Coordinates of C-alpha atoms in Angstrom, one line a residue:
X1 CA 10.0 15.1 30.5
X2 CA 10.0 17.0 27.0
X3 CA 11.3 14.1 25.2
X4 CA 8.8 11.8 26.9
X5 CA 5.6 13.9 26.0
X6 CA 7.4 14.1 22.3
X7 CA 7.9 9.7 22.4
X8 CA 4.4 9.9 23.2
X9 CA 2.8 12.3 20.5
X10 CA 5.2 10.4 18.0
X11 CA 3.9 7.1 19.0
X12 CA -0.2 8.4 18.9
X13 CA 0.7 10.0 15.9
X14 CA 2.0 6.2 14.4
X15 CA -0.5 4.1 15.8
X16 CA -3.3 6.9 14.1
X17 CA -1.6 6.7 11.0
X18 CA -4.8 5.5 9.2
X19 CA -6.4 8.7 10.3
X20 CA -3.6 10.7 9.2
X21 CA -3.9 9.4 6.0
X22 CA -7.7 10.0 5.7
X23 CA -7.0 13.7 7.1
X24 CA -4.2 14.0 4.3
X25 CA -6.8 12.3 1.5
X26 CA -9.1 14.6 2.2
X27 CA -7.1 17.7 2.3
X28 CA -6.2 16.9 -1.1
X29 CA -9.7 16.4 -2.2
X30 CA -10.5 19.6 -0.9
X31 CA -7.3 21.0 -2.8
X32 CA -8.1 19.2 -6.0
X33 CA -12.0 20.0 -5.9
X34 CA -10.7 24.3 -5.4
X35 CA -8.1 23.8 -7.6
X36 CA -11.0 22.6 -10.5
X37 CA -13.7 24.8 -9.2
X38 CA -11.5 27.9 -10.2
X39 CA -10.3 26.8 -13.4
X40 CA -13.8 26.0 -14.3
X41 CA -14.6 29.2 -13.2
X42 CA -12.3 30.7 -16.0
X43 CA -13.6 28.2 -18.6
X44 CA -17.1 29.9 -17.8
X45 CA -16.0 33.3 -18.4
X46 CA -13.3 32.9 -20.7
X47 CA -16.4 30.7 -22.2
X48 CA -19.0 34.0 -22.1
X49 CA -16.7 35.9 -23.6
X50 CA -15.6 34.2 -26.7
X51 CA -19.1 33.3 -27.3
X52 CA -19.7 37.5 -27.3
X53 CA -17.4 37.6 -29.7
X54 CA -18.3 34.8 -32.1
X55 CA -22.3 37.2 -31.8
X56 CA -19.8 40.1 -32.5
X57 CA -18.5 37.8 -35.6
X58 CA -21.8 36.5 -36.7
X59 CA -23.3 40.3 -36.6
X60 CA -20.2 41.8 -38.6
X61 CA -20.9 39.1 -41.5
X62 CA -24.9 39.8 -41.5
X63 CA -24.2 43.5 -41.4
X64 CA -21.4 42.9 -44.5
X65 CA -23.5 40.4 -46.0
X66 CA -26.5 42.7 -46.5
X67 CA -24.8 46.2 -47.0
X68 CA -23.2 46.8 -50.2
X69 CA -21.1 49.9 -48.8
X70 CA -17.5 50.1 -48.1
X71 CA -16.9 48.0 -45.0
X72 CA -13.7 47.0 -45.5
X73 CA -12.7 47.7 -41.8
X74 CA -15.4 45.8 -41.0
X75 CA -14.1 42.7 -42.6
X76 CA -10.4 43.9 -41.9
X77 CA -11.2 44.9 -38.2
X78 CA -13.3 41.9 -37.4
X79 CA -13.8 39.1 -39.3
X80 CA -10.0 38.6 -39.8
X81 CA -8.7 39.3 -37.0
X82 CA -10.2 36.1 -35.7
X83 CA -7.3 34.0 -34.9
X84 CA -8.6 31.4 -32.4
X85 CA -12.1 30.4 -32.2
X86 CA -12.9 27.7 -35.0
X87 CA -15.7 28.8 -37.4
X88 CA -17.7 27.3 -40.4
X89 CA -20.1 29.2 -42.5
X90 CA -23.1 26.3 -43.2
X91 CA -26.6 26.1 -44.4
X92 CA -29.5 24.8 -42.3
X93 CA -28.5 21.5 -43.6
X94 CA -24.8 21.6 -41.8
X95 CA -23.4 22.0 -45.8
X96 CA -20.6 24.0 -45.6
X97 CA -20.6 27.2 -47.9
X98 CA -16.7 27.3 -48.4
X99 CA -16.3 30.6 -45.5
X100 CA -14.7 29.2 -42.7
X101 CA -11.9 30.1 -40.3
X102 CA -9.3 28.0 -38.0
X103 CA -9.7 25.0 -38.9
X104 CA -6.5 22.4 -39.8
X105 CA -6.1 20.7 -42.5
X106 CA -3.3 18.0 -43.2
X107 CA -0.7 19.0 -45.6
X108 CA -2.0 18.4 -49.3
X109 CA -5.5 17.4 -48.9
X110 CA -7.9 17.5 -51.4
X111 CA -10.7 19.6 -51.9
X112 CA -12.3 16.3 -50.9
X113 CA -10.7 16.1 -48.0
X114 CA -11.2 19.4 -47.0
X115 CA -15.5 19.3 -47.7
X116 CA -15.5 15.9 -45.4
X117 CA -13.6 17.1 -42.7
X118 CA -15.8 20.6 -42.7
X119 CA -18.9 18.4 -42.7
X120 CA -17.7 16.5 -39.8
X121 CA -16.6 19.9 -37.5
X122 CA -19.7 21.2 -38.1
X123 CA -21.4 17.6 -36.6
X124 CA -19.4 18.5 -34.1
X125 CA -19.8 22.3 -33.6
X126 CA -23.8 21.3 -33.4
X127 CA -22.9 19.6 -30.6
X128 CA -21.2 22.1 -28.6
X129 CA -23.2 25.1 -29.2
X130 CA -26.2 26.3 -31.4
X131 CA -25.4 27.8 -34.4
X132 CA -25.9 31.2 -35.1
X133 CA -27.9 32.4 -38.4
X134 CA -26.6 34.9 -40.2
X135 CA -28.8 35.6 -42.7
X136 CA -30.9 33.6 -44.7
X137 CA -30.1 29.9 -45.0
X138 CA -26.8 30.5 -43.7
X139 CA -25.5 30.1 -40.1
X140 CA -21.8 30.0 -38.2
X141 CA -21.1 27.2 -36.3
X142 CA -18.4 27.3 -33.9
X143 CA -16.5 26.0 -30.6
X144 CA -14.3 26.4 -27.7
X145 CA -10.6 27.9 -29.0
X146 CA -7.7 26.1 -28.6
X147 CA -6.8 28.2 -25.5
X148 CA -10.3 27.5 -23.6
X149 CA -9.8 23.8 -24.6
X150 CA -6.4 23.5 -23.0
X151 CA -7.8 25.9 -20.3
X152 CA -10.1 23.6 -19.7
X153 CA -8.2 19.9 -19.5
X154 CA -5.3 22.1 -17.9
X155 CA -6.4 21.1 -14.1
X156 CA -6.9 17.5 -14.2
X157 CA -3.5 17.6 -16.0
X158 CA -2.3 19.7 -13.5
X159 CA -3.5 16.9 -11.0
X160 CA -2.4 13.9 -13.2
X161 CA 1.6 14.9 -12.8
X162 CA 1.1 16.3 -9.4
X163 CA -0.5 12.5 -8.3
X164 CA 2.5 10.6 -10.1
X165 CA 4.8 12.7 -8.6
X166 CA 3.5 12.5 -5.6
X167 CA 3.6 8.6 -6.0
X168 CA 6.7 8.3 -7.1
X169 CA 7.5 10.4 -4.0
X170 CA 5.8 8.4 -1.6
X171 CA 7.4 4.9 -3.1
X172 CA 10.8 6.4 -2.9
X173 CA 10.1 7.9 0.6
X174 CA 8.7 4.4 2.0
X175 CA 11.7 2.5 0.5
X176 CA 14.1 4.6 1.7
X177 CA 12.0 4.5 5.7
X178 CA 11.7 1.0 4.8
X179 CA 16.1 0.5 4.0
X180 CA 16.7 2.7 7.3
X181 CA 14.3 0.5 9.7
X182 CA 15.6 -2.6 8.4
X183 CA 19.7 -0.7 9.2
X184 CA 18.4 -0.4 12.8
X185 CA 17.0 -3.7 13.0
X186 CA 20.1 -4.8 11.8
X187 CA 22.5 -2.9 13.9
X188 CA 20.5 -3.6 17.1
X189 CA 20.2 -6.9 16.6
X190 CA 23.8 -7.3 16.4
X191 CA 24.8 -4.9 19.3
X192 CA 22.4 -7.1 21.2
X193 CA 23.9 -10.5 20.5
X194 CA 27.6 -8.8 21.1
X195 CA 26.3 -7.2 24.5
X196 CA 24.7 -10.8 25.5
X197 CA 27.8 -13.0 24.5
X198 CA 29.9 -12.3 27.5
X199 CA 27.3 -13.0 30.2
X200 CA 26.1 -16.0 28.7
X201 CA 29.8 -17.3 28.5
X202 CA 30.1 -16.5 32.4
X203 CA 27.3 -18.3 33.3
X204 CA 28.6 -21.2 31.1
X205 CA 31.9 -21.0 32.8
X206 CA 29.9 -21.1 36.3
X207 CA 27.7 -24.0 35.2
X208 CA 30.4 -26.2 34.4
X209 CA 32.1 -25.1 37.8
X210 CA 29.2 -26.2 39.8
X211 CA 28.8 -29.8 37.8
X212 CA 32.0 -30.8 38.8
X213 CA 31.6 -29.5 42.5
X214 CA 30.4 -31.2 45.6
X215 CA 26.9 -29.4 45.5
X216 CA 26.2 -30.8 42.1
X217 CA 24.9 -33.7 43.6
X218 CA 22.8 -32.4 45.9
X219 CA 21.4 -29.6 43.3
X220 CA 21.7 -31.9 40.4
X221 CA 17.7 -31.0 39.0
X222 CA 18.5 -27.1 39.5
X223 CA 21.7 -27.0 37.3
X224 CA 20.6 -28.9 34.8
X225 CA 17.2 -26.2 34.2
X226 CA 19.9 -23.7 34.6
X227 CA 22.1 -25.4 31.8
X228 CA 18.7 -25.2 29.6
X229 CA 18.1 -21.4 30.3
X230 CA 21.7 -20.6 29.4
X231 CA 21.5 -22.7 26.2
X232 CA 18.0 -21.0 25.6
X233 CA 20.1 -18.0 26.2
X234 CA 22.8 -18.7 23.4
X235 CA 19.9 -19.5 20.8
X236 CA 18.5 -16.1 21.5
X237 CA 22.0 -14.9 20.8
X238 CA 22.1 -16.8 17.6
X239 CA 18.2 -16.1 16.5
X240 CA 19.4 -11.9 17.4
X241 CA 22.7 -12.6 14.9
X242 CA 20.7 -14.4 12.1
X243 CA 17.9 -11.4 12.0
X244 CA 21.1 -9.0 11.8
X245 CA 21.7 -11.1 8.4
X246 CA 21.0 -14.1 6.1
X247 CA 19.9 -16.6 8.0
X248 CA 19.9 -20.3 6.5
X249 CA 16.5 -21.7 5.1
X250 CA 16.8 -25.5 4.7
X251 CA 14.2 -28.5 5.4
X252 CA 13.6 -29.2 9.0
X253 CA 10.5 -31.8 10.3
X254 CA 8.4 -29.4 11.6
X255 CA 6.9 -31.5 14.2
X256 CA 10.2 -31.7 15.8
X257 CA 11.0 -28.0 16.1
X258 CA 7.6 -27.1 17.2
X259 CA 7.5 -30.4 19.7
X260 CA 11.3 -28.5 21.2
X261 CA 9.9 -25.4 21.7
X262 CA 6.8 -26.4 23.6
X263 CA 8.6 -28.6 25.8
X264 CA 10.3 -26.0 26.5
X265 CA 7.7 -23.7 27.0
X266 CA 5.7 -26.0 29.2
X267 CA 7.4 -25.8 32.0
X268 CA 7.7 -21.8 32.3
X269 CA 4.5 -21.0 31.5
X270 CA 1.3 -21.1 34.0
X271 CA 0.2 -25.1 34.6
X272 CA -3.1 -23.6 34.3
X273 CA -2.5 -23.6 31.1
X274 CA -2.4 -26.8 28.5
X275 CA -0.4 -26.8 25.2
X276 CA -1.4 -29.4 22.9
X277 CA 0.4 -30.5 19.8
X278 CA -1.3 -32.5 16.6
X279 CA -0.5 -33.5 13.7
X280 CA -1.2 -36.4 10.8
X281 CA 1.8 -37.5 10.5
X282 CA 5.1 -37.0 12.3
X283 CA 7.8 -36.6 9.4
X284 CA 6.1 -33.1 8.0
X285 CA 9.6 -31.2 6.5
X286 CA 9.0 -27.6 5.4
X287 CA 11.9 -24.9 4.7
X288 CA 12.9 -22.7 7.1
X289 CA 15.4 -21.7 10.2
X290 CA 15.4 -24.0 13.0
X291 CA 16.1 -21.2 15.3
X292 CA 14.2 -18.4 14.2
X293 CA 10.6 -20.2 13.8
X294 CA 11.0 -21.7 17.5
X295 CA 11.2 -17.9 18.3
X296 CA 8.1 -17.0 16.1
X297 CA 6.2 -20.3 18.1
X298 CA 7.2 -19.0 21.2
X299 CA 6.1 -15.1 21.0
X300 CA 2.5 -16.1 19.4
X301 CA 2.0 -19.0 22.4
X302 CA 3.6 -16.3 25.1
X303 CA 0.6 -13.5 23.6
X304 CA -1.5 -16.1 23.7
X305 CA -0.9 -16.7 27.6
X306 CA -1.5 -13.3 28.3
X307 CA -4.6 -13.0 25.9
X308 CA -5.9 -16.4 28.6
X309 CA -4.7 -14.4 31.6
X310 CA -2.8 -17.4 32.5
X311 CA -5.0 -19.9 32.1
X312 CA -7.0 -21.9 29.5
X313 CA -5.4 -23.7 26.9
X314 CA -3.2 -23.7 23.4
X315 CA -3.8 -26.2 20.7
X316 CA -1.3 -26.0 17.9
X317 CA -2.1 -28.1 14.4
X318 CA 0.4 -29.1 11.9
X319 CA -0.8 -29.8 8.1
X320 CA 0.4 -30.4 5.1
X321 CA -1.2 -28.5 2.5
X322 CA 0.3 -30.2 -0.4
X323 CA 3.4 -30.6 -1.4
X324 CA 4.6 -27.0 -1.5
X325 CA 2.9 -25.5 1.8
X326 CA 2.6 -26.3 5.4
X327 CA 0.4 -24.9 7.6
X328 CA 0.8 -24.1 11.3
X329 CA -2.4 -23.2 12.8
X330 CA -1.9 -22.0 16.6
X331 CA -5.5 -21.3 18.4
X332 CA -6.2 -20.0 22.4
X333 CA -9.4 -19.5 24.3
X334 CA -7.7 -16.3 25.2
X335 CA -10.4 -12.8 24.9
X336 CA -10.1 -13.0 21.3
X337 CA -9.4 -10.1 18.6
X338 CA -11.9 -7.8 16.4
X339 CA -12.0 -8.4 12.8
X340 CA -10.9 -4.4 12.5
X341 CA -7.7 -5.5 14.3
X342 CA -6.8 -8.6 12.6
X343 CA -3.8 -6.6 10.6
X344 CA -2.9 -3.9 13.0
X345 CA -1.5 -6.8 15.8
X346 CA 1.2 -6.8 13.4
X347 CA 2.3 -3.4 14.0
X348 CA 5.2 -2.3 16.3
X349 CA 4.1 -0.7 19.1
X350 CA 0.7 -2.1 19.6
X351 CA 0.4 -4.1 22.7
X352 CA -2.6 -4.5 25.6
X353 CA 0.1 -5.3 28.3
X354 CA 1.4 -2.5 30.9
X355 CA 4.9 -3.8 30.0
X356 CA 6.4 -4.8 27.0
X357 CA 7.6 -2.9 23.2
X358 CA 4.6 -4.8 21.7
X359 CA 7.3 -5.9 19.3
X360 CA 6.2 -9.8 19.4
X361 CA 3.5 -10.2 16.8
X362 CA 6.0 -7.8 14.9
X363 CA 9.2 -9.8 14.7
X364 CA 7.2 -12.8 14.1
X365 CA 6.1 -11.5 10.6
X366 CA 9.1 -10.0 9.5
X367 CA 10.4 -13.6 10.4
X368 CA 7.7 -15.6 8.5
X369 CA 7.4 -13.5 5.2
X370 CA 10.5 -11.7 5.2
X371 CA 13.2 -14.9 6.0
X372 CA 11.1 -17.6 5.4
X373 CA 9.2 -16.7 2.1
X374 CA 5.9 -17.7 4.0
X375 CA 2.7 -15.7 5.5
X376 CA 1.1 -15.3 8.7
X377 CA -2.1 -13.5 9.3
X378 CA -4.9 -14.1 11.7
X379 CA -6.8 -17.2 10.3
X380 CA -10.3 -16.5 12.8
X381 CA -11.0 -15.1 16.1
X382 CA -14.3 -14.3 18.0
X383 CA -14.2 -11.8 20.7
X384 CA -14.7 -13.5 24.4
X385 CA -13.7 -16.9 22.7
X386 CA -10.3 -17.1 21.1
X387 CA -8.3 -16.9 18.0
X388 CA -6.3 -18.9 15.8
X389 CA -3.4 -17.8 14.0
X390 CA -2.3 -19.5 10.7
X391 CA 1.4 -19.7 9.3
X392 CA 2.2 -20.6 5.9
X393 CA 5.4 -22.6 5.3
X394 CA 7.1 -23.6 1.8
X395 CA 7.0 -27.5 2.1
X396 CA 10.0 -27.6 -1.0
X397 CA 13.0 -25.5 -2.2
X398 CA 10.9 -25.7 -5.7
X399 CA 7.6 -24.1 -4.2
X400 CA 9.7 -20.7 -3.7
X401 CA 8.7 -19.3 -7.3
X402 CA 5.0 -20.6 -7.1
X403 CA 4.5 -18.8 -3.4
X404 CA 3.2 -15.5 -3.4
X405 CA 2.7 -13.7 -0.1
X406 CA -1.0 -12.3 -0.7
X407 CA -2.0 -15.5 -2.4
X408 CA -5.9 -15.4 -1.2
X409 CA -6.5 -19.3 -1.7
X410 CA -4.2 -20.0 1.4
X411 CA -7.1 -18.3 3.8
X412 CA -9.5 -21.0 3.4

């Protein structure tokens, strides 16, 4: 019972992933926006005070400048020990006077040099605070130290290596959830195909036992479905063993496969429901494995029996593109699907049936655009009137470079 309520919180918390993610977004917002709130805080104060202290400055030189006495520790005391905050002594003009403090220069520059690059700090200095007059015609412009200006740049740097961290994280993290689903896909795929191989032999065994006994006469239409199911049985062996590795992409007419796996499908699926095949010409090739699309064709017309409740109808349309892509459009009158949920039927898990994994739609994909190089997506659906699903083929061995999965133009 514990591990059931903790299959089911695990499951709730997957299928609300997207509001996970939003909950995690905006924790980090909330983090980020404190994190510069406080800093900024500093800034301001840090700020207040250096700007007492420049006043401070600017009062010491007023008081030197118009008392004759001995103020050397004044000058000493003071005005020297200004170590950090950038000053310029200027008149009203912005012309520097030749008194300033903290301010580089590059090695070897000229007097020159040194008058246009004061000119421009004290542009500059304007711009960030007023100056302050010291005495007549003369007035010290300043601006943040080198401390309150790393201070102040220091959170969003702060947040800068903390968000490529944390996507460098995250990509690592996916790949390696990605490499460890794909191992379990692979390793039950292939414990599935083992653990179905000695079955199906039986039942071949049996078969051939009852064609060459007296009853086969007599049951002659029954044995031969049942050959069918157990040779539908070793190609779900075979489609289990080629998702467990590389399966073999070559050029099949599409028609063909499509035309087997209805026929098959006819008969074991509600007569109240009609599948019906088109296409403009019969000898459409497009790569792919014989095998594994039948199984992507069957799953998508098996959901879309149960999306018609067992009856309605199916109508599947082959076209060629062009010369590189096929499409496959499959379309039910089924209860159709919400635009919101046109990329989440592709998720594990999700299903509207009482029984199942939900896995169909799943498998299907990782078929399509994992094997086969292609896409499939929901091409349009209208709730209460059905929906069409479109899959995208490579007609050629040459098309593989030119296909790209997201390609937009292969929507419409």
């Amino acid at each position: 019972m514990k591990n059931r309520i903790q299959d089911l919180a695990t499951l709730d918390l997957y299928q609300n992933r997207g509001k996970v993610k939003w909950i995690i977004f905006i924790a980090s917002l909330i983090i980020s926006v404190g994190s510069i709130y406080y800093t900024n805080t500093l800034v301001s104060e840090l700020k207040e005070r250096e700007t007492k202290q420049i006043t401070l400055y600017a009062n010491a030189m007023e008081y030197v400048a118009n008392n004759s006495d001995n103020l050397t520790f004044i000058h000493q005391g003071i005005i020297q020990e200004n170590h950090n905050i950038p000053v310029i002594v200027a008149d009203a003009f912005g012309n520097p006077t030749g008194q300033y403090r903290n301010i580089k220069f590059k090695n070897n520059a000229t007097e020159e040099d040194i008058d246009k690059k004061l000119r421009a700090e004290v542009l500059r200095m304007k711009m960030d605070y007023e100056p302050i007059q010291i005495v007549e015609n003369q007035f010290l412009y300043y601006t943040n130290s080198e401390l309150l200006t790393r201070l102040k740049y220091y959170p969003y740097v702060q947040l800068s290596v903390i968000l490529v961290f944390g996507v460098l994280a995250f990509a690592v993290f996916n790949q390696s959830k990605i490499a460890e689903q794909n191992r379990v896909w692979a390793g039950l795929t292939k414990e599935t195909a083992h653990q179905l191989g000695t079955p199906i032999a039986s039942l071949m065994a049996w078969i051939d036992y009852l064609k060459n006994s007296p009853v086969w006469e007599e049951n002659k239409e029954v044995i031969v479905e049942l050959d069918k199911d157990v040779s539908k049985l070793r190609m779900v062996t075979e489609r289990f063993s080629n998702i467990g590795s590389t399966p073999v992409i070559k050029q099949e007419n599409i028609y063909q496969v499509v035309e087997e796996a209805v026929s098959y499908l006819r008969p074991r699926i509600s007569s109240k429901v009609s599948i019906t095949l088109n296409t403009h010409a019969e000898e459409v090739e497009a790569m792919m494995n014989k095998s594994l699309f039948e199984w992507v064709v069957e799953n998508i017309c098996k959901n879309a029996v149960d999306a018609m409740k067992g009856q309605g109808a199916i109508e599947i349309n082959i076209v060629k593109e062009s010369e590189q892509f096929v499409h496959v459009d499959i379309s039910d009158t089924g209860k159709g699907i919400d635009k919101s949920m046109f990329k989440k039927v592709f998720n594990p898990g999700l299903t509207t049936r009482k029984r199942g994994w939900g896995l169909g739609l799943t498998l299907a994909k990782r078929i399509i655009e994992g094997y086969h190089r292609g896409r499939i997506f929901v091409y349009q659906s209208e709730v209460g009137k059905g929906t069409t699903f479109r899959i995208v083929l490579r007609g050629t061995q040459e098309s593989a470079e030119e296909f790209k999965v997201n390609q937009d133009p292969f929507i419409g």
